[in-house]
Amino acid sequence: GAGVSQSPSNKVTEKGKDVELRCDPISGHTALYWYRQSLGQGLEFLIYFQGNSAPDKSGLPSDRFSAERTGGSVSTLTIQRTQQEDSAVYLCASSFGPSSYTFGSGTRLTVV
Amino acid sequence: AQSVSQHNHHVILSEAASLELGCNYSYGGTVNLFWYVQYPGQHLQLLLKYFSGDPLVKGIKGFEAEFIKSKFSFNLRKPSVQWSDTAEYFCAVNTARKSSGDKLTFGTGTRLAVRP
């Protein structure tokens, strides 16, 4: 597609439930990133996929967070047993180099 | 690990005032530097970037930034702001190491409000 597509755009979930957030990167972009944007915290790196290499999971805040990228394209970020502190905007970006970095519009997650 | 500091969290200016937003990073090696902008209700957009060469880079909408290696700084400037510049501005660093890919480390952002 023309841009990075994320779904859903908004998600309200009850504490303790699992959620899945989806990212469709730009076709041809080999790298895919997940970031979290919390109020007053800026953007926090979560995980990075590059081609067929093992993902860089160094930013995942706990083992409740996981992500996969199927077929080198679509990625799903899963948060298990959601907590209120997980409420944030989850941003996906894709690139094939630093000058082509493109962000999606994000998924706003609210845990109630 | 690298980090990015943006010292101004909230800035309020009147139209036509000059703008300078501070950004400092901590990393001793080669870096790529970025400024992103997020207008209300919109996604992050690239304002400008520095990879190498002339340390004074010009971006979209009249913004510019200067890389000062000795100060580990990459401050954003605009001579005369407009109401439409109201947004949140993020400085970001990429360490240009192959192992980190294009992973960006962001500052906490600066909210700019421009009064008409």
mmCIF file of C-alpha atoms in Angstrom:
data_model
loop_
_atom_site.group_PDB
_atom_site.id
_atom_site.type_symbol
_atom_site.label_atom_id
_atom_site.label_comp_id
_atom_site.label_asym_id
_atom_site.label_seq_id
_atom_site.Cartn_x
_atom_site.Cartn_y
_atom_site.Cartn_z
ATOM 1 C CA GLY A 1 0.000 0.000 0.000
ATOM 2 C CA ALA A 2 0.879 3.650 -0.069
ATOM 3 C CA GLY A 3 1.604 3.872 3.631
ATOM 4 C CA VAL A 4 1.933 1.888 6.837
ATOM 5 C CA SER A 5 -1.493 0.679 7.908
ATOM 6 C CA GLN A 6 -2.375 -0.149 11.499
ATOM 7 C CA SER A 7 -5.519 -1.689 12.894
ATOM 8 C CA PRO A 8 -7.546 -1.156 14.896
ATOM 9 C CA SER A 9 -7.125 2.583 15.252
ATOM 10 C CA ASN A 10 -8.652 2.451 18.715
ATOM 11 C CA LYS A 11 -9.011 -0.442 21.137
ATOM 12 C CA VAL A 12 -10.612 -0.429 24.564
ATOM 13 C CA THR A 13 -10.103 -3.591 26.562
ATOM 14 C CA GLU A 14 -10.672 -4.805 30.072
ATOM 15 C CA LYS A 15 -7.764 -5.371 32.377
ATOM 16 C CA GLY A 16 -6.555 -8.955 32.115
ATOM 17 C CA LYS A 17 -7.699 -9.523 28.538
ATOM 18 C CA ASP A 18 -5.334 -10.221 25.634
ATOM 19 C CA VAL A 19 -5.127 -7.855 22.657
ATOM 20 C CA GLU A 20 -3.638 -8.111 19.168
ATOM 21 C CA LEU A 21 -2.518 -5.092 17.200
ATOM 22 C CA ARG A 22 -1.823 -5.357 13.491
ATOM 23 C CA CYS A 23 0.631 -3.589 11.216
ATOM 24 C CA ASP A 24 0.764 -3.708 7.421
ATOM 25 C CA PRO A 25 4.089 -2.214 6.308
ATOM 26 C CA ILE A 26 4.868 -0.565 3.003
ATOM 27 C CA SER A 27 5.444 -3.164 0.318
ATOM 28 C CA GLY A 28 9.159 -3.774 -0.188
ATOM 29 C CA HIS A 29 10.207 -2.429 3.192
ATOM 30 C CA THR A 30 12.379 -5.073 4.786
ATOM 31 C CA ALA A 31 12.461 -3.622 8.288
ATOM 32 C CA LEU A 32 9.520 -3.234 10.657
ATOM 33 C CA TYR A 33 9.485 -1.583 14.054
ATOM 34 C CA TRP A 34 7.051 -1.264 16.933
ATOM 35 C CA TYR A 35 7.155 1.709 19.283
ATOM 36 C CA ARG A 36 4.965 2.777 22.187
ATOM 37 C CA GLN A 37 4.014 6.396 22.792
ATOM 38 C CA SER A 38 2.874 7.182 26.311
ATOM 39 C CA LEU A 39 1.887 10.570 27.644
ATOM 40 C CA GLY A 40 5.009 12.409 28.724
ATOM 41 C CA GLN A 41 7.259 9.469 27.845
ATOM 42 C CA GLY A 42 8.058 10.105 24.219
ATOM 43 C CA LEU A 43 8.412 7.105 21.953
ATOM 44 C CA GLU A 44 9.736 3.892 23.410
ATOM 45 C CA PHE A 45 11.251 1.226 21.130
ATOM 46 C CA LEU A 46 9.666 -2.192 21.551
ATOM 47 C CA ILE A 47 10.817 -4.609 18.841
ATOM 48 C CA TYR A 48 12.490 -4.636 15.414
ATOM 49 C CA PHE A 49 12.266 -7.120 12.539
ATOM 50 C CA GLN A 50 14.794 -7.102 9.695
ATOM 51 C CA GLY A 51 14.239 -9.571 6.858
ATOM 52 C CA ASN A 52 14.707 -13.154 8.018
ATOM 53 C CA SER A 53 16.982 -12.260 10.925
ATOM 54 C CA ALA A 54 16.012 -12.924 14.517
ATOM 55 C CA PRO A 55 14.033 -9.950 15.830
ATOM 56 C CA ASP A 56 15.555 -7.463 18.249
ATOM 57 C CA LYS A 57 13.229 -7.797 21.250
ATOM 58 C CA SER A 58 15.323 -5.689 23.589
ATOM 59 C CA GLY A 59 12.620 -3.068 24.102
ATOM 60 C CA LEU A 60 9.744 -5.316 25.126
ATOM 61 C CA PRO A 61 8.787 -4.248 28.670
ATOM 62 C CA SER A 62 7.718 -7.677 29.926
ATOM 63 C CA ASP A 63 7.070 -11.246 28.808
ATOM 64 C CA ARG A 64 3.394 -10.318 28.371
ATOM 65 C CA PHE A 65 4.441 -8.604 25.149
ATOM 66 C CA SER A 66 5.284 -10.538 21.999
ATOM 67 C CA ALA A 67 5.306 -9.887 18.287
ATOM 68 C CA GLU A 68 5.607 -11.840 15.113
ATOM 69 C CA ARG A 69 6.030 -10.988 11.475
ATOM 70 C CA THR A 70 4.620 -13.462 9.018
ATOM 71 C CA GLY A 71 6.087 -13.878 5.561
ATOM 72 C CA GLY A 72 8.274 -10.839 6.005
ATOM 73 C CA SER A 73 5.240 -8.578 5.763
ATOM 74 C CA VAL A 74 2.364 -8.175 8.213
ATOM 75 C CA SER A 75 3.211 -7.990 11.898
ATOM 76 C CA THR A 76 1.085 -8.604 14.973
ATOM 77 C CA LEU A 77 1.912 -7.254 18.421
ATOM 78 C CA THR A 78 0.231 -9.245 21.186
ATOM 79 C CA ILE A 79 -0.211 -8.077 24.756
ATOM 80 C CA GLN A 80 -1.371 -10.753 27.163
ATOM 81 C CA ARG A 81 -3.181 -10.083 30.428
ATOM 82 C CA THR A 82 -3.313 -6.353 29.778
ATOM 83 C CA GLN A 83 -2.660 -3.923 32.609
ATOM 84 C CA GLN A 84 -3.672 -0.279 32.924
ATOM 85 C CA GLU A 85 -0.059 0.816 32.434
ATOM 86 C CA ASP A 86 -0.193 -0.749 28.947
ATOM 87 C CA SER A 87 -2.518 2.074 27.860
ATOM 88 C CA ALA A 88 -0.673 4.007 25.161
ATOM 89 C CA VAL A 89 -0.489 4.589 21.437
ATOM 90 C CA TYR A 90 1.317 1.729 19.705
ATOM 91 C CA LEU A 91 3.113 2.860 16.564
ATOM 92 C CA CYS A 92 4.456 0.740 13.765
ATOM 93 C CA ALA A 93 7.065 1.895 11.264
ATOM 94 C CA SER A 94 8.686 0.283 8.266
ATOM 95 C CA SER A 95 11.777 1.102 6.232
ATOM 96 C CA PHE A 96 14.398 -0.160 3.825
ATOM 97 C CA GLY A 97 16.916 2.362 5.108
ATOM 98 C CA PRO A 98 17.020 5.256 7.564
ATOM 99 C CA SER A 99 15.840 7.793 5.045
ATOM 100 C CA SER A 100 12.714 5.813 4.178
ATOM 101 C CA TYR A 101 11.359 5.417 7.706
ATOM 102 C CA THR A 102 7.549 5.704 7.600
ATOM 103 C CA PHE A 103 5.218 5.588 10.580
ATOM 104 C CA GLY A 104 1.651 4.385 10.708
ATOM 105 C CA SER A 105 -1.054 6.372 12.443
ATOM 106 C CA GLY A 106 -0.993 4.086 15.464
ATOM 107 C CA THR A 107 -3.392 2.099 17.613
ATOM 108 C CA ARG A 108 -4.642 3.851 20.735
ATOM 109 C CA LEU A 109 -5.013 1.180 23.421
ATOM 110 C CA THR A 110 -7.021 1.920 26.535
ATOM 111 C CA VAL A 111 -7.118 -0.647 29.318
ATOM 112 C CA VAL A 112 -10.012 -0.128 31.718
ATOM 113 C CA ALA B 1 23.072 2.712 25.253
ATOM 114 C CA GLN B 2 22.318 5.959 23.536
ATOM 115 C CA SER B 3 19.841 8.468 24.909
ATOM 116 C CA VAL B 4 18.254 11.681 23.700
ATOM 117 C CA SER B 5 17.338 14.688 25.834
ATOM 118 C CA GLN B 6 14.879 17.386 24.901
ATOM 119 C CA HIS B 7 15.018 19.987 27.621
ATOM 120 C CA ASN B 8 11.987 22.028 26.595
ATOM 121 C CA HIS B 9 8.840 20.071 27.346
ATOM 122 C CA HIS B 10 6.340 22.833 26.604
ATOM 123 C CA VAL B 11 6.951 25.971 24.579
ATOM 124 C CA ILE B 12 4.443 28.747 23.946
ATOM 125 C CA LEU B 13 5.195 31.382 21.332
ATOM 126 C CA SER B 14 3.365 34.107 19.502
ATOM 127 C CA GLU B 15 3.218 34.047 15.721
ATOM 128 C CA ALA B 16 6.329 35.438 14.036
ATOM 129 C CA ALA B 17 8.511 34.652 17.041
ATOM 130 C CA SER B 18 11.695 32.682 16.489
ATOM 131 C CA LEU B 19 11.927 29.095 17.632
ATOM 132 C CA GLU B 20 14.782 27.007 18.915
ATOM 133 C CA LEU B 21 14.210 23.569 20.418
ATOM 134 C CA GLY B 22 17.099 21.869 22.113
ATOM 135 C CA CYS B 23 18.198 18.282 21.511
ATOM 136 C CA ASN B 24 21.225 16.562 22.996
ATOM 137 C CA TYR B 25 22.232 12.964 22.592
ATOM 138 C CA SER B 26 24.663 10.683 24.329
ATOM 139 C CA TYR B 27 26.638 8.380 22.076
ATOM 140 C CA GLY B 28 30.286 8.576 21.194
ATOM 141 C CA GLY B 29 30.167 7.065 17.737
ATOM 142 C CA THR B 30 28.700 8.025 14.389
ATOM 143 C CA VAL B 31 25.068 9.020 14.506
ATOM 144 C CA ASN B 32 22.232 9.842 12.188
ATOM 145 C CA LEU B 33 19.948 12.546 13.579
ATOM 146 C CA PHE B 34 16.305 13.288 12.940
ATOM 147 C CA TRP B 35 13.532 15.672 13.859
ATOM 148 C CA TYR B 36 9.972 14.438 13.578
ATOM 149 C CA VAL B 37 6.750 16.402 13.978
ATOM 150 C CA GLN B 38 3.341 15.196 15.053
ATOM 151 C CA TYR B 39 0.484 17.579 14.308
ATOM 152 C CA PRO B 40 -2.679 17.154 16.391
ATOM 153 C CA GLY B 41 -4.455 13.962 15.364
ATOM 154 C CA GLN B 42 -1.869 13.049 12.754
ATOM 155 C CA HIS B 43 0.956 10.553 12.533
ATOM 156 C CA LEU B 44 4.646 11.278 12.879
ATOM 157 C CA GLN B 45 6.246 12.994 9.917
ATOM 158 C CA LEU B 46 9.907 13.571 9.160
ATOM 159 C CA LEU B 47 10.912 17.251 9.332
ATOM 160 C CA LEU B 48 14.582 16.856 8.529
ATOM 161 C CA LYS B 49 17.538 14.545 8.956
ATOM 162 C CA TYR B 50 21.310 14.647 9.180
ATOM 163 C CA PHE B 51 23.533 11.792 8.025
ATOM 164 C CA SER B 52 26.775 13.489 7.022
ATOM 165 C CA GLY B 53 28.175 16.542 5.271
ATOM 166 C CA ASP B 54 27.008 20.098 5.925
ATOM 167 C CA PRO B 55 26.017 20.229 9.604
ATOM 168 C CA LEU B 56 23.312 22.799 8.876
ATOM 169 C CA VAL B 57 20.373 20.935 7.381
ATOM 170 C CA LYS B 58 17.204 22.395 6.008
ATOM 171 C CA GLY B 59 13.889 20.629 6.185
ATOM 172 C CA ILE B 60 10.299 21.180 5.238
ATOM 173 C CA LYS B 61 8.202 24.208 6.202
ATOM 174 C CA GLY B 62 11.174 26.471 6.834
ATOM 175 C CA PHE B 63 12.719 24.405 9.627
ATOM 176 C CA GLU B 64 16.445 23.880 9.954
ATOM 177 C CA ALA B 65 18.741 22.170 12.417
ATOM 178 C CA GLU B 66 22.427 22.362 13.171
ATOM 179 C CA PHE B 67 24.555 19.403 14.187
ATOM 180 C CA ILE B 68 27.295 20.441 16.600
ATOM 181 C CA LYS B 69 29.389 17.342 17.184
ATOM 182 C CA SER B 70 31.426 18.817 20.026
ATOM 183 C CA LYS B 71 28.235 19.564 21.942
ATOM 184 C CA PHE B 72 26.390 16.390 20.961
ATOM 185 C CA SER B 73 23.542 18.654 19.934
ATOM 186 C CA PHE B 74 21.069 18.907 17.067
ATOM 187 C CA ASN B 75 18.865 21.906 17.823
ATOM 188 C CA LEU B 76 15.832 22.702 15.697
ATOM 189 C CA ARG B 77 15.217 26.267 14.574
ATOM 190 C CA LYS B 78 12.698 28.314 12.663
ATOM 191 C CA PRO B 79 13.051 32.089 12.237
ATOM 192 C CA SER B 80 9.331 32.886 12.318
ATOM 193 C CA VAL B 81 6.713 30.435 13.546
ATOM 194 C CA GLN B 82 3.132 30.214 12.379
ATOM 195 C CA TRP B 83 0.008 29.063 14.162
ATOM 196 C CA SER B 84 0.087 25.948 11.963
ATOM 197 C CA ASP B 85 3.393 24.939 13.571
ATOM 198 C CA THR B 86 1.510 24.000 16.728
ATOM 199 C CA ALA B 87 2.510 20.366 17.205
ATOM 200 C CA GLU B 88 4.739 18.036 19.154
ATOM 201 C CA TYR B 89 8.340 17.788 18.033
ATOM 202 C CA PHE B 90 10.575 14.784 18.584
ATOM 203 C CA CYS B 91 14.321 14.519 18.201
ATOM 204 C CA ALA B 92 15.664 11.054 17.374
ATOM 205 C CA VAL B 93 19.008 9.345 16.973
ATOM 206 C CA ASN B 94 20.140 6.285 15.068
ATOM 207 C CA THR B 95 23.593 5.022 15.909
ATOM 208 C CA ALA B 96 24.410 3.978 12.336
ATOM 209 C CA ARG B 97 25.610 0.589 13.577
ATOM 210 C CA LYS B 98 24.633 -2.307 11.366
ATOM 211 C CA SER B 99 23.496 -4.335 14.372
ATOM 212 C CA SER B 100 20.933 -1.722 15.394
ATOM 213 C CA GLY B 101 19.455 -1.404 11.933
ATOM 214 C CA ASP B 102 17.402 1.745 11.676
ATOM 215 C CA LYS B 103 16.201 1.582 15.267
ATOM 216 C CA LEU B 104 15.566 5.110 16.494
ATOM 217 C CA THR B 105 15.966 6.398 20.020
ATOM 218 C CA PHE B 106 13.584 9.280 20.654
ATOM 219 C CA GLY B 107 13.539 12.170 23.038
ATOM 220 C CA THR B 108 10.455 12.775 25.165
ATOM 221 C CA GLY B 109 9.174 15.436 22.815
ATOM 222 C CA THR B 110 8.440 19.160 22.995
ATOM 223 C CA ARG B 111 4.908 20.467 22.734
ATOM 224 C CA LEU B 112 4.835 23.746 20.856
ATOM 225 C CA ALA B 113 1.797 25.993 21.028
ATOM 226 C CA VAL B 114 1.759 29.055 18.768
ATOM 227 C CA ARG B 115 -0.678 31.823 19.662
ATOM 228 C CA PRO B 116 -2.260 33.595 16.672
#
